[in-house]
PDB file of C-alpha atoms in Angstrom:
ATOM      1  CA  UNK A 465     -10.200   8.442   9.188  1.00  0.00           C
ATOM      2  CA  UNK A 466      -6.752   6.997   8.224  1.00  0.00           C
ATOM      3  CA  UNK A 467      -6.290   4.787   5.327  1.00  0.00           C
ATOM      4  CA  UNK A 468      -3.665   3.092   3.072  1.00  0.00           C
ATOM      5  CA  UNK A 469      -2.787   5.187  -0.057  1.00  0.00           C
ATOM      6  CA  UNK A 470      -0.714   3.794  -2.731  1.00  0.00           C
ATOM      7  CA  UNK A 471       1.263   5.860  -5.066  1.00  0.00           C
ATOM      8  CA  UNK A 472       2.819   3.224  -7.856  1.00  0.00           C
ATOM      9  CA  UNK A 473       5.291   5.876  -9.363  1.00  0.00           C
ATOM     10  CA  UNK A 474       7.185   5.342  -6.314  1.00  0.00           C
ATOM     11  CA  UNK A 475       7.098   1.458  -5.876  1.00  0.00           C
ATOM     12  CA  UNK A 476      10.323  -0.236  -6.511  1.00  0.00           C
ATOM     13  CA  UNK A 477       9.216  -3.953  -6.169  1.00  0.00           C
ATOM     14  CA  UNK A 478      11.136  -4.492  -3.535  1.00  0.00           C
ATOM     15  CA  UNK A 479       8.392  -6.464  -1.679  1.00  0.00           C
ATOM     16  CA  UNK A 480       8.979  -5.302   1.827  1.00  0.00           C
ATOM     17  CA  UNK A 481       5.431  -4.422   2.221  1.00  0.00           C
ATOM     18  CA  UNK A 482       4.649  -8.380   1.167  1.00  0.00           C
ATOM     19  CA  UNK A 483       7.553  -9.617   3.502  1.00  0.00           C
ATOM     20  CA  UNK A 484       6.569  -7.253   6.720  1.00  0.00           C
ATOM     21  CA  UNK A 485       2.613  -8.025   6.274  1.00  0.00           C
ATOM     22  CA  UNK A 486       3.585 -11.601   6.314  1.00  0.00           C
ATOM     23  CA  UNK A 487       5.521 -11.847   9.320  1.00  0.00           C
ATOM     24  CA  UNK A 488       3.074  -9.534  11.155  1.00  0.00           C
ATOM     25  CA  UNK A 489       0.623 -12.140  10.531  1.00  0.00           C
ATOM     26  CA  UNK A 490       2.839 -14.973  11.187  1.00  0.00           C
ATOM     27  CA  UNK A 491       2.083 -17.054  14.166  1.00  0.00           C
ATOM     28  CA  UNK A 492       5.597 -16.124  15.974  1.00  0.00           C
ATOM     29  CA  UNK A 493       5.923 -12.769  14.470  1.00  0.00           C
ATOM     30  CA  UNK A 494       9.510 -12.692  14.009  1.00  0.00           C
ATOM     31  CA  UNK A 495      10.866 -12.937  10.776  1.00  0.00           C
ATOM     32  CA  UNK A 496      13.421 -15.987  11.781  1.00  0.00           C
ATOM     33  CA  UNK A 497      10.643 -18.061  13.142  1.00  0.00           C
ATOM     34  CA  UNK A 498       8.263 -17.746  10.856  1.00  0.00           C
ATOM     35  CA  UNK A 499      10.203 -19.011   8.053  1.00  0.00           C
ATOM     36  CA  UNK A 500      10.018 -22.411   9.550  1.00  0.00           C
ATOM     37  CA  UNK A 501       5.999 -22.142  10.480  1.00  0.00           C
ATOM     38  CA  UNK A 502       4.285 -24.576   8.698  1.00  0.00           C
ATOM     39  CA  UNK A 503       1.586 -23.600   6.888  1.00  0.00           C
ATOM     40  CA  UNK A 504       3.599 -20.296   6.382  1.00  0.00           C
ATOM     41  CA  UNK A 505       2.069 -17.092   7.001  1.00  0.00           C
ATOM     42  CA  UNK A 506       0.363 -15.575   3.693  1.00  0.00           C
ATOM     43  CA  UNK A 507       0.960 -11.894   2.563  1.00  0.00           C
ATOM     44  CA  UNK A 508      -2.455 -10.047   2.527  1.00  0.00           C
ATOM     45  CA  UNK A 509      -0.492  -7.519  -0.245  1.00  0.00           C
ATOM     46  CA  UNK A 510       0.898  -8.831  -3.450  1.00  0.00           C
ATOM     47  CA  UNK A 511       3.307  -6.628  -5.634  1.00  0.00           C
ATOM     48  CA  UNK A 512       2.118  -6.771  -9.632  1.00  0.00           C
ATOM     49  CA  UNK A 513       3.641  -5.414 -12.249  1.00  0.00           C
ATOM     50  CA  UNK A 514       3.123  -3.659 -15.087  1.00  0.00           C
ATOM     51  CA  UNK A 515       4.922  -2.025 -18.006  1.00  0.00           C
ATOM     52  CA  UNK A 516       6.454   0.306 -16.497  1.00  0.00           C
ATOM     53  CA  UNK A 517       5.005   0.162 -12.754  1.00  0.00           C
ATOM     54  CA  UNK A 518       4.719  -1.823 -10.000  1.00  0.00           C
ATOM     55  CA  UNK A 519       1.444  -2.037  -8.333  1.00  0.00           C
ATOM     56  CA  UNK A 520       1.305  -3.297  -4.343  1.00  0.00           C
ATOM     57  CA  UNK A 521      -2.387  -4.615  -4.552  1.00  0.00           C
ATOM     58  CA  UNK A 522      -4.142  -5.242  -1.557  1.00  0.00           C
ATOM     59  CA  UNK A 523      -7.693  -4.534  -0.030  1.00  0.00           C
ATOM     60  CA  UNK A 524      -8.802  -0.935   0.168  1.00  0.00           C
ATOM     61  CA  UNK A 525     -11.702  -1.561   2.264  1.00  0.00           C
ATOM     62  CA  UNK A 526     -14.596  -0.186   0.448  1.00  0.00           C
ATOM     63  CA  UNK A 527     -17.135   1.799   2.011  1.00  0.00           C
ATOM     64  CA  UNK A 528     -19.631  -0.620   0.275  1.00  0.00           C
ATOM     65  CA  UNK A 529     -18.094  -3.420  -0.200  1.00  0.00           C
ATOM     66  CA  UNK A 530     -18.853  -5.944  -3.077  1.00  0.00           C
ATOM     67  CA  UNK A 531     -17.509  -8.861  -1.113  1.00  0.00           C
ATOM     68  CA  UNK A 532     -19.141  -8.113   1.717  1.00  0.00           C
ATOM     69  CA  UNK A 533     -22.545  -7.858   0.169  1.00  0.00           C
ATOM     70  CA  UNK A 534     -21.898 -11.124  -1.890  1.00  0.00           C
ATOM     71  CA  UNK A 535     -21.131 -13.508   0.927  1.00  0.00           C
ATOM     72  CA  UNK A 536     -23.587 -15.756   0.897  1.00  0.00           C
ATOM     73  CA  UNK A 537     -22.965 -16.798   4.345  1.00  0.00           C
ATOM     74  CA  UNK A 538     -21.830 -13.100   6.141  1.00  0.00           C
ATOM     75  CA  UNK A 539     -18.325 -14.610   6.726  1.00  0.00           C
ATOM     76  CA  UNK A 540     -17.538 -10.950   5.721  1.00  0.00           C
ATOM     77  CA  UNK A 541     -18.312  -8.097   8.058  1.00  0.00           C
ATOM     78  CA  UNK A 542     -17.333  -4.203   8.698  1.00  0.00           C
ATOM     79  CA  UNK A 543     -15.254  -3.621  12.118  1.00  0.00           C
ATOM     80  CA  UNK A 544     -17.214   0.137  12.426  1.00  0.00           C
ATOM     81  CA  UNK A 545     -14.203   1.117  14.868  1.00  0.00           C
ATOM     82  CA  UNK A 546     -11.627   0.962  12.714  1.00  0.00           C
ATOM     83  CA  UNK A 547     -13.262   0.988   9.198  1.00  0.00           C
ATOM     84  CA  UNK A 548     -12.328  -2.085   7.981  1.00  0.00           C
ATOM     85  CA  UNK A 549     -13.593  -5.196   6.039  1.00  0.00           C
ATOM     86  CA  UNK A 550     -12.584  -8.588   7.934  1.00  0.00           C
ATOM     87  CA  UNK A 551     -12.806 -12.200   6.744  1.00  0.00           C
ATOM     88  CA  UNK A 552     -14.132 -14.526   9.589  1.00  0.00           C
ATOM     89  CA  UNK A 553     -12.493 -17.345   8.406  1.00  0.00           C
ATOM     90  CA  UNK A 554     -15.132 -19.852  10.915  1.00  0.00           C
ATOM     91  CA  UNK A 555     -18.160 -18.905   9.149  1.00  0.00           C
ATOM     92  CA  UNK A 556     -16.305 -18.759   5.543  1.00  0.00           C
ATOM     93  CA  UNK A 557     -17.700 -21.637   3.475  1.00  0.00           C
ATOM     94  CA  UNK A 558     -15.221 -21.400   0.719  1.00  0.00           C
ATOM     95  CA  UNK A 559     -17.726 -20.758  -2.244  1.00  0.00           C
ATOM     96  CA  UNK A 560     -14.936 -17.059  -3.254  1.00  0.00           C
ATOM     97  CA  UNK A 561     -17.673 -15.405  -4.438  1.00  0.00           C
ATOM     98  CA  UNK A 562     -16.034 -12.764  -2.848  1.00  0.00           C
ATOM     99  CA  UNK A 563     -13.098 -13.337  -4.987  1.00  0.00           C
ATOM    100  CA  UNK A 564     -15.439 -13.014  -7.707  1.00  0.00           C
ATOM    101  CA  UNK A 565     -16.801 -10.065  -7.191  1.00  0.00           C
ATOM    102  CA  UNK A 566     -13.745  -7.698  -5.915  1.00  0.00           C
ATOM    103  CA  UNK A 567     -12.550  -4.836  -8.122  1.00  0.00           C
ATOM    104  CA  UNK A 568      -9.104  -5.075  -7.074  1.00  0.00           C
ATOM    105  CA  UNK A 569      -8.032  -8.852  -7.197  1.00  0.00           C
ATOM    106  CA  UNK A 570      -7.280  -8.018  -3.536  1.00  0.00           C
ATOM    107  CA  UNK A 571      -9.030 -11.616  -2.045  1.00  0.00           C
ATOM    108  CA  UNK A 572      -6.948 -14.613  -2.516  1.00  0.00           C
ATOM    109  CA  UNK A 573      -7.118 -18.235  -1.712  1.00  0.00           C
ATOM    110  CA  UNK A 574      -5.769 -19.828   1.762  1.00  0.00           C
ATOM    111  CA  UNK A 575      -2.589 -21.783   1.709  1.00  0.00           C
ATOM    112  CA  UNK A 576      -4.973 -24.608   2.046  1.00  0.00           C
ATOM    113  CA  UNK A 577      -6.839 -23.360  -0.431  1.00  0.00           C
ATOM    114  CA  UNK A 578     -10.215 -23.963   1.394  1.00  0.00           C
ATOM    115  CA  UNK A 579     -11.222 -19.632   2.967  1.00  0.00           C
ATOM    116  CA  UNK A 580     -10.863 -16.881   1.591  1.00  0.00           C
ATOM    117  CA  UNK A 581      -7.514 -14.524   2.385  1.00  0.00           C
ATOM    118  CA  UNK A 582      -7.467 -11.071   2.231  1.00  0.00           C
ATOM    119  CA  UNK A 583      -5.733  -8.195   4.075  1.00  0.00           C
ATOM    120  CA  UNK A 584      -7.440  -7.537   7.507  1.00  0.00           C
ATOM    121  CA  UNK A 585      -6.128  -3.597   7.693  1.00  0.00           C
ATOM    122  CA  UNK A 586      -3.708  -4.678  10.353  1.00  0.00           C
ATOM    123  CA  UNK A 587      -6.769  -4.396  12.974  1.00  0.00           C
ATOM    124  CA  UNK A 588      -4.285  -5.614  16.147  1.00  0.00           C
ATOM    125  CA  UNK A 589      -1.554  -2.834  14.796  1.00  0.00           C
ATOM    126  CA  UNK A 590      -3.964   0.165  14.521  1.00  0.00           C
ATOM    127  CA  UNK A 591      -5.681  -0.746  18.010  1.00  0.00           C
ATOM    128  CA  UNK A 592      -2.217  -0.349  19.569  1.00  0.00           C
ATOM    129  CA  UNK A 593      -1.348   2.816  17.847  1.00  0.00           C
ATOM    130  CA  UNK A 594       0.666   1.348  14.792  1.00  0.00           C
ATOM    131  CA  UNK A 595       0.572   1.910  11.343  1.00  0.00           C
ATOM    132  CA  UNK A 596      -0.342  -1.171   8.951  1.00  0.00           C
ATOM    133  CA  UNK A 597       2.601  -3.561   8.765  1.00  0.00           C
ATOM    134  CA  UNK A 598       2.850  -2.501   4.732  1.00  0.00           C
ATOM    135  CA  UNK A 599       2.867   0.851   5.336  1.00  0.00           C
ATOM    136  CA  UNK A 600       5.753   1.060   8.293  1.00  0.00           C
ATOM    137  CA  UNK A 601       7.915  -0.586   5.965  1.00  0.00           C
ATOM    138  CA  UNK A 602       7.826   0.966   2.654  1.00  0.00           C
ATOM    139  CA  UNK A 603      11.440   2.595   2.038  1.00  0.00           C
ATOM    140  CA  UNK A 604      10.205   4.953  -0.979  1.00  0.00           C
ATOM    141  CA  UNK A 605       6.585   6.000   0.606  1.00  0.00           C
ATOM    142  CA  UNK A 606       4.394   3.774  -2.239  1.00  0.00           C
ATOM    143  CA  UNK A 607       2.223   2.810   0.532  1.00  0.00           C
ATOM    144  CA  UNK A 608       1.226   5.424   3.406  1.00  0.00           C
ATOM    145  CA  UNK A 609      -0.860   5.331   6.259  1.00  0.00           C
ATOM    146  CA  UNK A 610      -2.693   9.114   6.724  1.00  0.00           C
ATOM    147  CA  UNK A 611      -5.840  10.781   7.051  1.00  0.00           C
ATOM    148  CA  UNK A 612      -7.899  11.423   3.534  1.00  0.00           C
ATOM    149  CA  UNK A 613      -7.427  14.802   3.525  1.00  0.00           C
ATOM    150  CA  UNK A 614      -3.569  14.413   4.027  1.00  0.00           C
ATOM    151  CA  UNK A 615      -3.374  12.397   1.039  1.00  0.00           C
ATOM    152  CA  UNK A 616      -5.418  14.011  -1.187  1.00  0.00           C
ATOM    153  CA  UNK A 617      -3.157  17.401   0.070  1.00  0.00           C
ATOM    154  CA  UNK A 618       0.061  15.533  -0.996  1.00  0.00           C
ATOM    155  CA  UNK A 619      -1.596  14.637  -4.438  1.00  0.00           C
ATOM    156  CA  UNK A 620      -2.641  17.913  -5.080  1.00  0.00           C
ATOM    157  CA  UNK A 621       1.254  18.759  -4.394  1.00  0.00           C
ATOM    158  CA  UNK A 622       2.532  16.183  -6.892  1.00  0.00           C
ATOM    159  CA  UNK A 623       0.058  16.828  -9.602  1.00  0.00           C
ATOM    160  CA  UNK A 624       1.093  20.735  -9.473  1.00  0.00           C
ATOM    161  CA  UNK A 625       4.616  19.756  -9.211  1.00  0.00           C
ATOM    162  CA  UNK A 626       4.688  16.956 -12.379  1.00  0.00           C
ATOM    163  CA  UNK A 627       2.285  19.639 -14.316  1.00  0.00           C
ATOM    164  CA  UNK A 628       5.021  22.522 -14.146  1.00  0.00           C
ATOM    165  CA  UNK A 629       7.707  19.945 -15.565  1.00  0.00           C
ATOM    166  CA  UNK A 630       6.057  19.345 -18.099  1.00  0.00           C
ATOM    167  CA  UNK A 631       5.076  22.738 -19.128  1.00  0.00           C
ATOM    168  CA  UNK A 632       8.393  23.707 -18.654  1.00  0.00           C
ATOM    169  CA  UNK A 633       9.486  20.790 -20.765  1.00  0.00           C
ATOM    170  CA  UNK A 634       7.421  21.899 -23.450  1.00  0.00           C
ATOM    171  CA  UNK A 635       8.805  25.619 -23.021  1.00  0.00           C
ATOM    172  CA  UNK A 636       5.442  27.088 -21.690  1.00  0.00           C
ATOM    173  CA  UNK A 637       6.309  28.444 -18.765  1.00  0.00           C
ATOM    174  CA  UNK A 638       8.479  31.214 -19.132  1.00  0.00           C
ATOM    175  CA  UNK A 639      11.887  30.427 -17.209  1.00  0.00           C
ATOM    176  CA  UNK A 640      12.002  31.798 -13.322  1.00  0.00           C
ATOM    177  CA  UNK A 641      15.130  34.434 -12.428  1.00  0.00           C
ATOM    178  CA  UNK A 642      17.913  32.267 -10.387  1.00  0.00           C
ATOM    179  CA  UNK A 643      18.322  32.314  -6.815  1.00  0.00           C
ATOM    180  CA  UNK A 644      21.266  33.301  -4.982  1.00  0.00           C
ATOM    181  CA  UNK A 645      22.143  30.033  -4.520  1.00  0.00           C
ATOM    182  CA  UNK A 646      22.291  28.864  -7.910  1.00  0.00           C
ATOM    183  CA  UNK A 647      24.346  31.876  -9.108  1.00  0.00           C
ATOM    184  CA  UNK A 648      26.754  31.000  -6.448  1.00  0.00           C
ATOM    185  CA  UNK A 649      26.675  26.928  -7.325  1.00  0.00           C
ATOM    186  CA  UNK A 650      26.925  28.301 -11.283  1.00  0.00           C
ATOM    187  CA  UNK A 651      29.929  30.894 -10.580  1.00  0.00           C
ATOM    188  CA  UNK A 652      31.277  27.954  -8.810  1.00  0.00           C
ATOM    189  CA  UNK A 653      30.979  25.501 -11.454  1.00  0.00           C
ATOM    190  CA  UNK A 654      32.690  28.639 -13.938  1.00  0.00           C
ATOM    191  CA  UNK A 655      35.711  28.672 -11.723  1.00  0.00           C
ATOM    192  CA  UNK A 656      36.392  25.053 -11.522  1.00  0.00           C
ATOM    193  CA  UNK A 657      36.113  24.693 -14.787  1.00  0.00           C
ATOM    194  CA  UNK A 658      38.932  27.212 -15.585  1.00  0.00           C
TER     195      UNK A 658
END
């Protein structure tokens, strides 16, 4: 199963993933139109900040989720195919215990303040083969749309990769033989500098 994973070190707030979930979910779904909808279209992600790193929070659809065992009314239910949790915003009664109760600050209040908002997994993209509206759009990678094992592979990678910088840092590993190519870029260096 695919899902969203978020890697912070890489977010630049730029917000795309806010400004493309936002127009997906826009009535017109083109950026130029829905400017002028009114009520305008609500992001389902929301970039926070932090010292130091910016944070794209949105739902992560929980296996068990605690909003979906809180509603009083079952406004909130699991779509099985796709593994996601989905708002029915007919049944919602507008108590936000589900607000309440979520981990991630990920459910928000609807522009008329009256439902609860959250992101819906971008159910209409992933039944036509696309990936989440946030996802498509990130320029640095902060959010990507794979399979678990894919991402846990490429955090394996990182970790290994930010662990031997640091040792190296600290002068604990013991410093590799050059390749050919950086003797050549090095004798190159030597002979423009003379």
């Amino acid at each position: 199963m695919k899902k969203v994973a978020l890697d912070p070190l890489k977010c630049t707030a730029c917000r795309t993933c806010e400004l493309q979930c936002s127009v997906t979910h826009s009535r017109s779904g083109s950026l130029y139109s829905a400017i002028y909808e009114s009520p305008p279209s609500l992001s389902r992600v929301k970039v926070s900040w932090t010292p130091g790193l910016n944070v794209p929070v949105k739902c992560v659809h929980c296996e068990d989720a605690p909003c979906l065992l809180a509603c009083p009314v079952g406004a909130i239910e699991e779509e099985k195919a796709t593994g996601t949790v989905q708002v029915r915003e007919e049944k919602c009664i507008g108590c936000f215990t589900c607000l309440l109760v979520c981990p991630y600050g990920a459910v928000r209040l609807s522009f008329d303040r009256k439902k609860a908002h959250k992101c819906d997994g971008c159910v209409s993209r992933l039944r036509d083969g696309l990936e989440p509206a946030c996802a498509s759009g990130c320029p640095t990678k902060a959010l990507v749309f794979a399979d678990l094992d894919e991402i846990a592979a490429a955090k394996i990678s990182e970790t290994a990769v930010r662990e031997t910088a640091a040792l190296a840092r600290a002068g604990a590993v013991a410093p590799r033989e050059k390749s050919s190519l950086e003797r050549i870029l090095a004798m190159r260096k030597e002979m423009a500098n003379v």
